[in-house]
């Protein structure tokens, strides 16, 4: 039992030591670490590590070889130097790029798709098909398609709207004339 009390007193004393070190020297430690690293978050981690080292080696603080602040700032500088050396000792980290899988277009799928499109276009009226051919295959604007077909631009817009709607309706029906399930 006495050993347990002694251990507990030591823990409380160590915690009080770390708290007093941070209260007295924390600002200076953080400013110095931030100056060395140019990174506030990294500096906070370094200050924490320095306090852990002080907690592990409390005898170093009272050995009479200099000021406590000087010891703490030296520990911070050593931690920063160690981190720089560790970073330089290994190859720079490179972000992992997403794996690019070379994929070739499936020729059979293109043939089937073109057959489906040709079949769907053949079911449209000649007027609707001509408008879609001008707009989508020839790449004409509405005005250019109107001039080529000899109809007003409003009629080109109207026919393209109804032609596309008819294609969508054909797509939603299966060959047997029943609705396809949405996938």
Short mmCIF file of N, CA and C in Angstrom, two decimals, residues 19-169:
data_model
loop_
_atom_site.label_atom_id
_atom_site.label_comp_id
_atom_site.label_asym_id
_atom_site.label_seq_id
_atom_site.Cartn_x
_atom_site.Cartn_y
_atom_site.Cartn_z
N UNK A 19 2.60 20.69 -16.08
CA UNK A 19 1.70 21.87 -16.12
C UNK A 19 2.48 23.16 -15.87
N UNK A 20 3.34 23.14 -14.86
CA UNK A 20 4.08 24.37 -14.54
C UNK A 20 5.06 24.72 -15.66
N UNK A 21 5.68 23.71 -16.26
CA UNK A 21 6.57 23.98 -17.39
C UNK A 21 5.81 24.62 -18.54
N UNK A 22 4.63 24.10 -18.84
CA UNK A 22 3.86 24.65 -19.95
C UNK A 22 3.38 26.06 -19.63
N UNK A 23 2.91 26.28 -18.39
CA UNK A 23 2.43 27.62 -18.03
C UNK A 23 3.56 28.64 -18.10
N UNK A 24 4.75 28.24 -17.66
CA UNK A 24 5.86 29.18 -17.60
C UNK A 24 6.58 29.34 -18.94
N UNK A 25 6.73 28.26 -19.69
CA UNK A 25 7.57 28.30 -20.90
C UNK A 25 6.81 27.95 -22.18
N UNK A 26 5.54 27.62 -22.08
CA UNK A 26 4.78 27.16 -23.24
C UNK A 26 4.76 28.13 -24.40
N UNK A 27 4.55 29.42 -24.11
CA UNK A 27 4.50 30.42 -25.19
C UNK A 27 5.84 30.50 -25.92
N UNK A 28 6.89 30.56 -25.17
CA UNK A 28 8.23 30.67 -25.78
C UNK A 28 8.54 29.41 -26.59
N UNK A 29 8.17 28.26 -26.05
CA UNK A 29 8.41 27.00 -26.75
C UNK A 29 7.65 26.97 -28.07
N UNK A 30 6.38 27.36 -28.02
CA UNK A 30 5.56 27.34 -29.23
C UNK A 30 6.06 28.35 -30.25
N UNK A 31 6.45 29.54 -29.79
CA UNK A 31 6.97 30.55 -30.73
C UNK A 31 8.25 30.06 -31.41
N UNK A 32 9.13 29.45 -30.64
CA UNK A 32 10.39 28.95 -31.19
C UNK A 32 10.14 27.80 -32.17
N UNK A 33 9.28 26.88 -31.79
CA UNK A 33 8.98 25.75 -32.68
C UNK A 33 8.30 26.23 -33.96
N UNK A 34 7.41 27.20 -33.84
CA UNK A 34 6.73 27.75 -35.03
C UNK A 34 7.73 28.44 -35.94
N UNK A 35 8.68 29.16 -35.33
CA UNK A 35 9.71 29.83 -36.13
C UNK A 35 10.56 28.81 -36.88
N UNK A 36 10.87 27.70 -36.25
CA UNK A 36 11.70 26.69 -36.90
C UNK A 36 10.96 25.93 -37.99
N UNK A 37 9.69 25.64 -37.76
CA UNK A 37 8.95 24.79 -38.70
C UNK A 37 8.11 25.56 -39.69
N UNK A 38 7.74 26.78 -39.36
CA UNK A 38 6.82 27.58 -40.18
C UNK A 38 5.45 26.89 -40.31
N UNK A 39 5.11 26.08 -39.32
CA UNK A 39 3.85 25.33 -39.34
C UNK A 39 3.33 25.23 -37.90
N UNK A 40 2.23 25.91 -37.62
CA UNK A 40 1.71 25.98 -36.26
C UNK A 40 1.33 24.60 -35.71
N UNK A 41 0.69 23.79 -36.53
CA UNK A 41 0.25 22.47 -36.08
C UNK A 41 1.46 21.59 -35.75
N UNK A 42 2.44 21.60 -36.62
CA UNK A 42 3.66 20.82 -36.37
C UNK A 42 4.36 21.34 -35.12
N UNK A 43 4.36 22.66 -34.94
CA UNK A 43 5.00 23.26 -33.77
C UNK A 43 4.31 22.81 -32.49
N UNK A 44 3.00 22.73 -32.50
CA UNK A 44 2.27 22.26 -31.32
C UNK A 44 2.65 20.82 -30.99
N UNK A 45 2.78 20.00 -32.00
CA UNK A 45 3.19 18.60 -31.78
C UNK A 45 4.60 18.54 -31.19
N UNK A 46 5.48 19.40 -31.66
CA UNK A 46 6.86 19.41 -31.17
C UNK A 46 6.91 19.86 -29.71
N UNK A 47 6.13 20.88 -29.36
CA UNK A 47 6.07 21.32 -27.96
C UNK A 47 5.56 20.20 -27.08
N UNK A 48 4.55 19.51 -27.55
CA UNK A 48 4.02 18.38 -26.77
C UNK A 48 5.10 17.31 -26.57
N UNK A 49 5.83 16.99 -27.61
CA UNK A 49 6.90 15.99 -27.51
C UNK A 49 7.98 16.46 -26.54
N UNK A 50 8.32 17.75 -26.57
CA UNK A 50 9.33 18.28 -25.66
C UNK A 50 8.86 18.16 -24.21
N UNK A 51 7.58 18.42 -23.96
CA UNK A 51 7.05 18.29 -22.60
C UNK A 51 7.04 16.83 -22.15
N UNK A 52 6.78 15.92 -23.07
CA UNK A 52 6.83 14.49 -22.73
C UNK A 52 8.25 14.11 -22.36
N UNK A 53 9.23 14.62 -23.08
CA UNK A 53 10.64 14.32 -22.76
C UNK A 53 11.02 14.91 -21.40
N UNK A 54 10.50 16.09 -21.10
CA UNK A 54 10.77 16.68 -19.78
C UNK A 54 10.13 15.84 -18.69
N UNK A 55 8.96 15.33 -18.95
CA UNK A 55 8.26 14.47 -17.98
C UNK A 55 9.03 13.17 -17.75
N UNK A 56 9.60 12.61 -18.83
CA UNK A 56 10.35 11.36 -18.72
C UNK A 56 11.73 11.55 -18.06
N UNK A 57 12.29 12.76 -18.19
CA UNK A 57 13.63 13.03 -17.66
C UNK A 57 13.61 14.26 -16.75
N UNK A 58 12.88 14.22 -15.64
CA UNK A 58 12.79 15.41 -14.79
C UNK A 58 14.13 15.78 -14.16
N UNK A 59 15.03 14.84 -14.02
CA UNK A 59 16.33 15.13 -13.43
C UNK A 59 17.15 16.08 -14.30
N UNK A 60 16.92 16.04 -15.62
CA UNK A 60 17.66 16.92 -16.53
C UNK A 60 17.31 18.38 -16.31
N UNK A 61 16.15 18.63 -15.74
CA UNK A 61 15.71 20.01 -15.54
C UNK A 61 16.37 20.65 -14.32
N UNK A 62 16.80 19.84 -13.40
CA UNK A 62 17.33 20.39 -12.15
C UNK A 62 18.80 20.02 -11.94
N UNK A 63 19.52 19.78 -13.00
CA UNK A 63 20.92 19.35 -12.85
C UNK A 63 21.87 20.53 -12.69
N UNK A 64 21.37 21.75 -12.77
CA UNK A 64 22.20 22.92 -12.54
C UNK A 64 23.12 23.29 -13.68
N UNK A 65 22.93 22.72 -14.85
CA UNK A 65 23.82 23.01 -15.98
C UNK A 65 23.26 24.11 -16.89
N UNK A 66 22.25 24.80 -16.49
CA UNK A 66 21.68 25.86 -17.30
C UNK A 66 20.23 26.07 -16.94
N UNK A 67 19.59 26.96 -17.68
CA UNK A 67 18.19 27.26 -17.36
C UNK A 67 17.27 26.18 -17.90
N UNK A 68 16.10 26.10 -17.29
CA UNK A 68 15.09 25.14 -17.73
C UNK A 68 14.62 25.50 -19.13
N UNK A 69 14.40 26.80 -19.36
CA UNK A 69 13.94 27.23 -20.68
C UNK A 69 14.98 26.89 -21.74
N UNK A 70 16.22 27.09 -21.46
CA UNK A 70 17.28 26.74 -22.41
C UNK A 70 17.26 25.25 -22.74
N UNK A 71 17.07 24.42 -21.71
CA UNK A 71 16.99 22.97 -21.93
C UNK A 71 15.81 22.63 -22.82
N UNK A 72 14.64 23.23 -22.53
CA UNK A 72 13.42 22.95 -23.31
C UNK A 72 13.58 23.40 -24.76
N UNK A 73 14.17 24.57 -24.98
CA UNK A 73 14.35 25.06 -26.35
C UNK A 73 15.37 24.21 -27.10
N UNK A 74 16.36 23.70 -26.40
CA UNK A 74 17.33 22.79 -27.02
C UNK A 74 16.64 21.49 -27.43
N UNK A 75 15.76 21.00 -26.57
CA UNK A 75 15.01 19.79 -26.90
C UNK A 75 14.16 20.03 -28.14
N UNK A 76 13.51 21.19 -28.21
CA UNK A 76 12.68 21.51 -29.39
C UNK A 76 13.54 21.53 -30.65
N UNK A 77 14.70 22.21 -30.57
CA UNK A 77 15.58 22.26 -31.75
C UNK A 77 16.01 20.85 -32.16
N UNK A 78 16.33 20.02 -31.20
CA UNK A 78 16.75 18.65 -31.50
C UNK A 78 15.63 17.85 -32.15
N UNK A 79 14.41 18.03 -31.69
CA UNK A 79 13.27 17.32 -32.29
C UNK A 79 13.09 17.75 -33.74
N UNK A 80 13.18 19.06 -33.99
CA UNK A 80 13.03 19.57 -35.36
C UNK A 80 14.14 19.02 -36.25
N UNK A 81 15.37 19.04 -35.76
CA UNK A 81 16.50 18.52 -36.54
C UNK A 81 16.30 17.03 -36.83
N UNK A 82 15.84 16.28 -35.82
CA UNK A 82 15.59 14.85 -36.02
C UNK A 82 14.53 14.62 -37.09
N UNK A 83 13.47 15.43 -37.07
CA UNK A 83 12.41 15.27 -38.08
C UNK A 83 12.92 15.58 -39.48
N UNK A 84 13.72 16.64 -39.61
CA UNK A 84 14.27 16.99 -40.92
C UNK A 84 15.19 15.87 -41.42
N UNK A 85 16.02 15.37 -40.54
CA UNK A 85 16.93 14.27 -40.93
C UNK A 85 16.13 13.03 -41.34
N UNK A 86 15.09 12.72 -40.60
CA UNK A 86 14.27 11.54 -40.93
C UNK A 86 13.59 11.72 -42.28
N UNK A 87 13.11 12.94 -42.54
CA UNK A 87 12.45 13.20 -43.83
C UNK A 87 13.44 13.09 -44.98
N UNK A 88 14.66 13.57 -44.76
CA UNK A 88 15.68 13.53 -45.82
C UNK A 88 16.29 12.15 -45.99
N UNK A 89 16.17 11.30 -45.00
CA UNK A 89 16.75 9.97 -45.07
C UNK A 89 15.96 9.02 -45.95
N UNK A 90 14.70 9.30 -46.14
CA UNK A 90 13.88 8.43 -46.99
C UNK A 90 13.41 9.20 -48.21
N UNK A 91 13.00 8.47 -49.19
CA UNK A 91 12.53 9.09 -50.43
C UNK A 91 11.30 9.94 -50.13
N UNK A 92 11.13 11.04 -50.86
CA UNK A 92 9.95 11.88 -50.62
C UNK A 92 8.68 11.09 -50.88
N UNK A 93 7.70 11.40 -50.06
CA UNK A 93 6.42 10.71 -50.21
C UNK A 93 5.69 11.24 -51.43
N UNK A 94 5.13 10.34 -52.18
CA UNK A 94 4.40 10.70 -53.38
C UNK A 94 2.97 10.21 -53.21
N UNK A 95 2.05 11.06 -53.54
CA UNK A 95 0.65 10.64 -53.45
C UNK A 95 0.41 9.48 -54.39
N UNK A 96 -0.37 8.56 -53.90
CA UNK A 96 -0.70 7.40 -54.74
C UNK A 96 -1.73 7.85 -55.76
N UNK A 97 -1.40 7.65 -57.02
CA UNK A 97 -2.32 8.04 -58.07
C UNK A 97 -3.32 6.92 -58.29
N UNK A 98 -4.50 7.28 -58.71
CA UNK A 98 -5.49 6.23 -58.96
C UNK A 98 -5.02 5.30 -60.07
N UNK A 99 -5.33 4.06 -59.89
CA UNK A 99 -4.93 3.07 -60.88
C UNK A 99 -5.76 3.29 -62.13
N UNK A 100 -5.06 3.45 -63.23
CA UNK A 100 -5.75 3.64 -64.50
C UNK A 100 -5.71 2.32 -65.26
N UNK A 101 -6.87 1.78 -65.44
CA UNK A 101 -6.96 0.52 -66.15
C UNK A 101 -7.17 0.84 -67.61
N UNK A 102 -6.30 0.30 -68.43
CA UNK A 102 -6.46 0.50 -69.86
C UNK A 102 -7.67 -0.30 -70.32
N UNK A 103 -8.61 0.42 -70.85
CA UNK A 103 -9.79 -0.29 -71.32
C UNK A 103 -9.99 0.01 -72.80
N UNK A 104 -10.22 -1.02 -73.51
CA UNK A 104 -10.48 -0.87 -74.93
C UNK A 104 -11.98 -0.92 -75.15
N UNK A 105 -12.42 -0.12 -76.09
CA UNK A 105 -13.84 -0.15 -76.41
C UNK A 105 -14.18 -1.50 -77.01
N UNK A 106 -15.28 -2.01 -76.58
CA UNK A 106 -15.73 -3.31 -77.08
C UNK A 106 -16.37 -3.08 -78.44
N UNK A 107 -15.79 -3.65 -79.47
CA UNK A 107 -16.29 -3.47 -80.83
C UNK A 107 -17.71 -4.01 -80.96
N UNK A 108 -17.99 -5.14 -80.34
CA UNK A 108 -19.33 -5.73 -80.43
C UNK A 108 -20.36 -4.81 -79.82
N UNK A 109 -19.99 -4.16 -78.71
CA UNK A 109 -20.94 -3.25 -78.06
C UNK A 109 -21.22 -2.05 -78.95
N UNK A 110 -20.19 -1.52 -79.62
CA UNK A 110 -20.40 -0.40 -80.53
C UNK A 110 -21.31 -0.80 -81.68
N UNK A 111 -21.13 -2.00 -82.22
CA UNK A 111 -21.96 -2.46 -83.34
C UNK A 111 -23.42 -2.59 -82.89
N UNK A 112 -23.63 -3.19 -81.72
CA UNK A 112 -24.99 -3.35 -81.21
C UNK A 112 -25.63 -1.99 -80.98
N UNK A 113 -24.87 -1.06 -80.36
CA UNK A 113 -25.42 0.27 -80.11
C UNK A 113 -25.79 0.98 -81.40
N UNK A 114 -24.94 0.88 -82.41
CA UNK A 114 -25.26 1.54 -83.68
C UNK A 114 -26.47 0.90 -84.35
N UNK A 115 -26.61 -0.42 -84.20
CA UNK A 115 -27.79 -1.10 -84.76
C UNK A 115 -29.06 -0.63 -84.05
N UNK A 116 -28.98 -0.46 -82.75
CA UNK A 116 -30.14 0.01 -81.99
C UNK A 116 -30.51 1.42 -82.41
N UNK A 117 -29.51 2.28 -82.59
CA UNK A 117 -29.77 3.66 -83.00
C UNK A 117 -30.37 3.70 -84.40
N UNK A 118 -29.81 2.93 -85.34
CA UNK A 118 -30.34 2.90 -86.71
C UNK A 118 -31.77 2.41 -86.71
N UNK A 119 -32.05 1.37 -85.93
CA UNK A 119 -33.41 0.84 -85.84
C UNK A 119 -34.36 1.89 -85.28
N UNK A 120 -33.93 2.58 -84.22
CA UNK A 120 -34.80 3.59 -83.60
C UNK A 120 -35.05 4.74 -84.56
N UNK A 121 -34.01 5.17 -85.28
CA UNK A 121 -34.19 6.26 -86.24
C UNK A 121 -35.11 5.85 -87.39
N UNK A 122 -35.03 4.59 -87.79
CA UNK A 122 -35.89 4.14 -88.91
C UNK A 122 -37.37 4.16 -88.52
N UNK A 123 -37.68 4.13 -87.24
CA UNK A 123 -39.07 4.15 -86.79
C UNK A 123 -39.63 5.57 -86.71
N UNK A 124 -38.76 6.57 -86.86
CA UNK A 124 -39.22 7.96 -86.82
C UNK A 124 -39.76 8.37 -88.19
N UNK A 125 -40.56 9.43 -88.20
CA UNK A 125 -41.02 9.96 -89.48
C UNK A 125 -39.83 10.58 -90.20
N UNK A 126 -39.94 10.74 -91.51
CA UNK A 126 -38.85 11.29 -92.32
C UNK A 126 -38.49 12.71 -91.86
N UNK A 127 -39.50 13.51 -91.50
CA UNK A 127 -39.25 14.89 -91.07
C UNK A 127 -38.43 14.91 -89.76
N UNK A 128 -38.83 14.06 -88.82
CA UNK A 128 -38.11 14.01 -87.54
C UNK A 128 -36.67 13.52 -87.75
N UNK A 129 -36.50 12.49 -88.55
CA UNK A 129 -35.19 11.92 -88.80
C UNK A 129 -34.28 12.96 -89.47
N UNK A 130 -34.81 13.71 -90.46
CA UNK A 130 -34.00 14.72 -91.15
C UNK A 130 -33.49 15.79 -90.18
N UNK A 131 -34.36 16.22 -89.27
CA UNK A 131 -33.96 17.25 -88.30
C UNK A 131 -32.85 16.71 -87.40
N UNK A 132 -33.01 15.49 -86.88
CA UNK A 132 -31.98 14.92 -86.00
C UNK A 132 -30.66 14.71 -86.74
N UNK A 133 -30.74 14.29 -88.00
CA UNK A 133 -29.53 14.11 -88.79
C UNK A 133 -28.79 15.44 -88.96
N UNK A 134 -29.54 16.51 -89.22
CA UNK A 134 -28.91 17.83 -89.38
C UNK A 134 -28.28 18.31 -88.07
N UNK A 135 -29.03 18.18 -86.97
CA UNK A 135 -28.55 18.71 -85.70
C UNK A 135 -27.43 17.87 -85.08
N UNK A 136 -27.59 16.54 -85.08
CA UNK A 136 -26.66 15.69 -84.35
C UNK A 136 -25.58 15.04 -85.21
N UNK A 137 -25.91 14.67 -86.43
CA UNK A 137 -24.91 14.03 -87.28
C UNK A 137 -24.09 15.06 -88.06
N UNK A 138 -24.74 16.09 -88.57
CA UNK A 138 -24.04 17.12 -89.34
C UNK A 138 -23.48 18.22 -88.44
N UNK A 139 -24.01 18.31 -87.20
CA UNK A 139 -23.53 19.33 -86.27
C UNK A 139 -24.01 20.72 -86.61
N UNK A 140 -25.12 20.82 -87.31
CA UNK A 140 -25.65 22.13 -87.70
C UNK A 140 -26.34 22.80 -86.51
N UNK A 141 -26.37 24.13 -86.57
CA UNK A 141 -27.15 24.86 -85.59
C UNK A 141 -28.61 24.81 -86.03
N UNK A 142 -29.49 25.28 -85.17
CA UNK A 142 -30.92 25.30 -85.52
C UNK A 142 -31.15 26.15 -86.77
N UNK A 143 -30.49 27.31 -86.85
CA UNK A 143 -30.64 28.20 -87.99
C UNK A 143 -30.12 27.55 -89.27
N UNK A 144 -28.95 26.88 -89.19
CA UNK A 144 -28.39 26.22 -90.36
C UNK A 144 -29.27 25.06 -90.81
N UNK A 145 -29.80 24.30 -89.87
CA UNK A 145 -30.69 23.18 -90.21
C UNK A 145 -31.96 23.71 -90.86
N UNK A 146 -32.47 24.83 -90.35
CA UNK A 146 -33.69 25.42 -90.93
C UNK A 146 -33.44 25.84 -92.38
N UNK A 147 -32.30 26.45 -92.66
CA UNK A 147 -31.98 26.86 -94.03
C UNK A 147 -31.84 25.64 -94.93
N UNK A 148 -31.12 24.61 -94.46
CA UNK A 148 -30.89 23.42 -95.27
C UNK A 148 -32.19 22.70 -95.59
N UNK A 149 -33.06 22.58 -94.58
CA UNK A 149 -34.32 21.86 -94.76
C UNK A 149 -35.44 22.73 -95.34
N UNK A 150 -35.22 24.05 -95.36
CA UNK A 150 -36.21 24.96 -95.91
C UNK A 150 -37.44 25.10 -95.02
N UNK A 151 -37.23 25.06 -93.70
CA UNK A 151 -38.34 25.23 -92.75
C UNK A 151 -37.95 26.27 -91.71
N UNK A 152 -38.91 26.84 -91.00
CA UNK A 152 -38.59 27.85 -89.99
C UNK A 152 -37.81 27.24 -88.80
N UNK A 153 -36.99 28.04 -88.13
CA UNK A 153 -36.23 27.55 -86.98
C UNK A 153 -37.13 26.98 -85.87
N UNK A 154 -38.27 27.56 -85.65
CA UNK A 154 -39.20 27.05 -84.64
C UNK A 154 -39.65 25.64 -84.96
N UNK A 155 -39.83 25.34 -86.23
CA UNK A 155 -40.24 24.00 -86.64
C UNK A 155 -39.10 23.00 -86.40
N UNK A 156 -37.85 23.44 -86.62
CA UNK A 156 -36.69 22.58 -86.35
C UNK A 156 -36.67 22.22 -84.86
N UNK A 157 -36.87 23.22 -84.01
CA UNK A 157 -36.87 22.98 -82.56
C UNK A 157 -37.99 22.03 -82.17
N UNK A 158 -39.16 22.27 -82.69
CA UNK A 158 -40.32 21.45 -82.36
C UNK A 158 -40.12 20.00 -82.82
N UNK A 159 -39.66 19.81 -84.05
CA UNK A 159 -39.44 18.46 -84.57
C UNK A 159 -38.35 17.72 -83.79
N UNK A 160 -37.29 18.44 -83.41
CA UNK A 160 -36.23 17.77 -82.65
C UNK A 160 -36.74 17.37 -81.27
N UNK A 161 -37.59 18.21 -80.66
CA UNK A 161 -38.16 17.88 -79.36
C UNK A 161 -38.99 16.60 -79.45
N UNK A 162 -39.90 16.56 -80.42
CA UNK A 162 -40.79 15.40 -80.55
C UNK A 162 -40.03 14.15 -81.02
N UNK A 163 -39.00 14.34 -81.84
CA UNK A 163 -38.21 13.19 -82.30
C UNK A 163 -37.45 12.57 -81.12
N UNK A 164 -36.84 13.39 -80.29
CA UNK A 164 -36.13 12.88 -79.13
C UNK A 164 -37.08 12.22 -78.14
N UNK A 165 -38.25 12.79 -77.97
CA UNK A 165 -39.24 12.18 -77.08
C UNK A 165 -39.66 10.81 -77.61
N UNK A 166 -39.84 10.70 -78.92
CA UNK A 166 -40.21 9.41 -79.51
C UNK A 166 -39.09 8.38 -79.32
N UNK A 167 -37.83 8.82 -79.44
CA UNK A 167 -36.71 7.91 -79.23
C UNK A 167 -36.67 7.42 -77.77
N UNK A 168 -36.93 8.34 -76.84
CA UNK A 168 -36.96 7.94 -75.43
C UNK A 168 -38.07 6.94 -75.17
N UNK A 169 -39.20 7.15 -75.77
CA UNK A 169 -40.32 6.22 -75.58
C UNK A 169 -39.98 4.86 -76.18
#
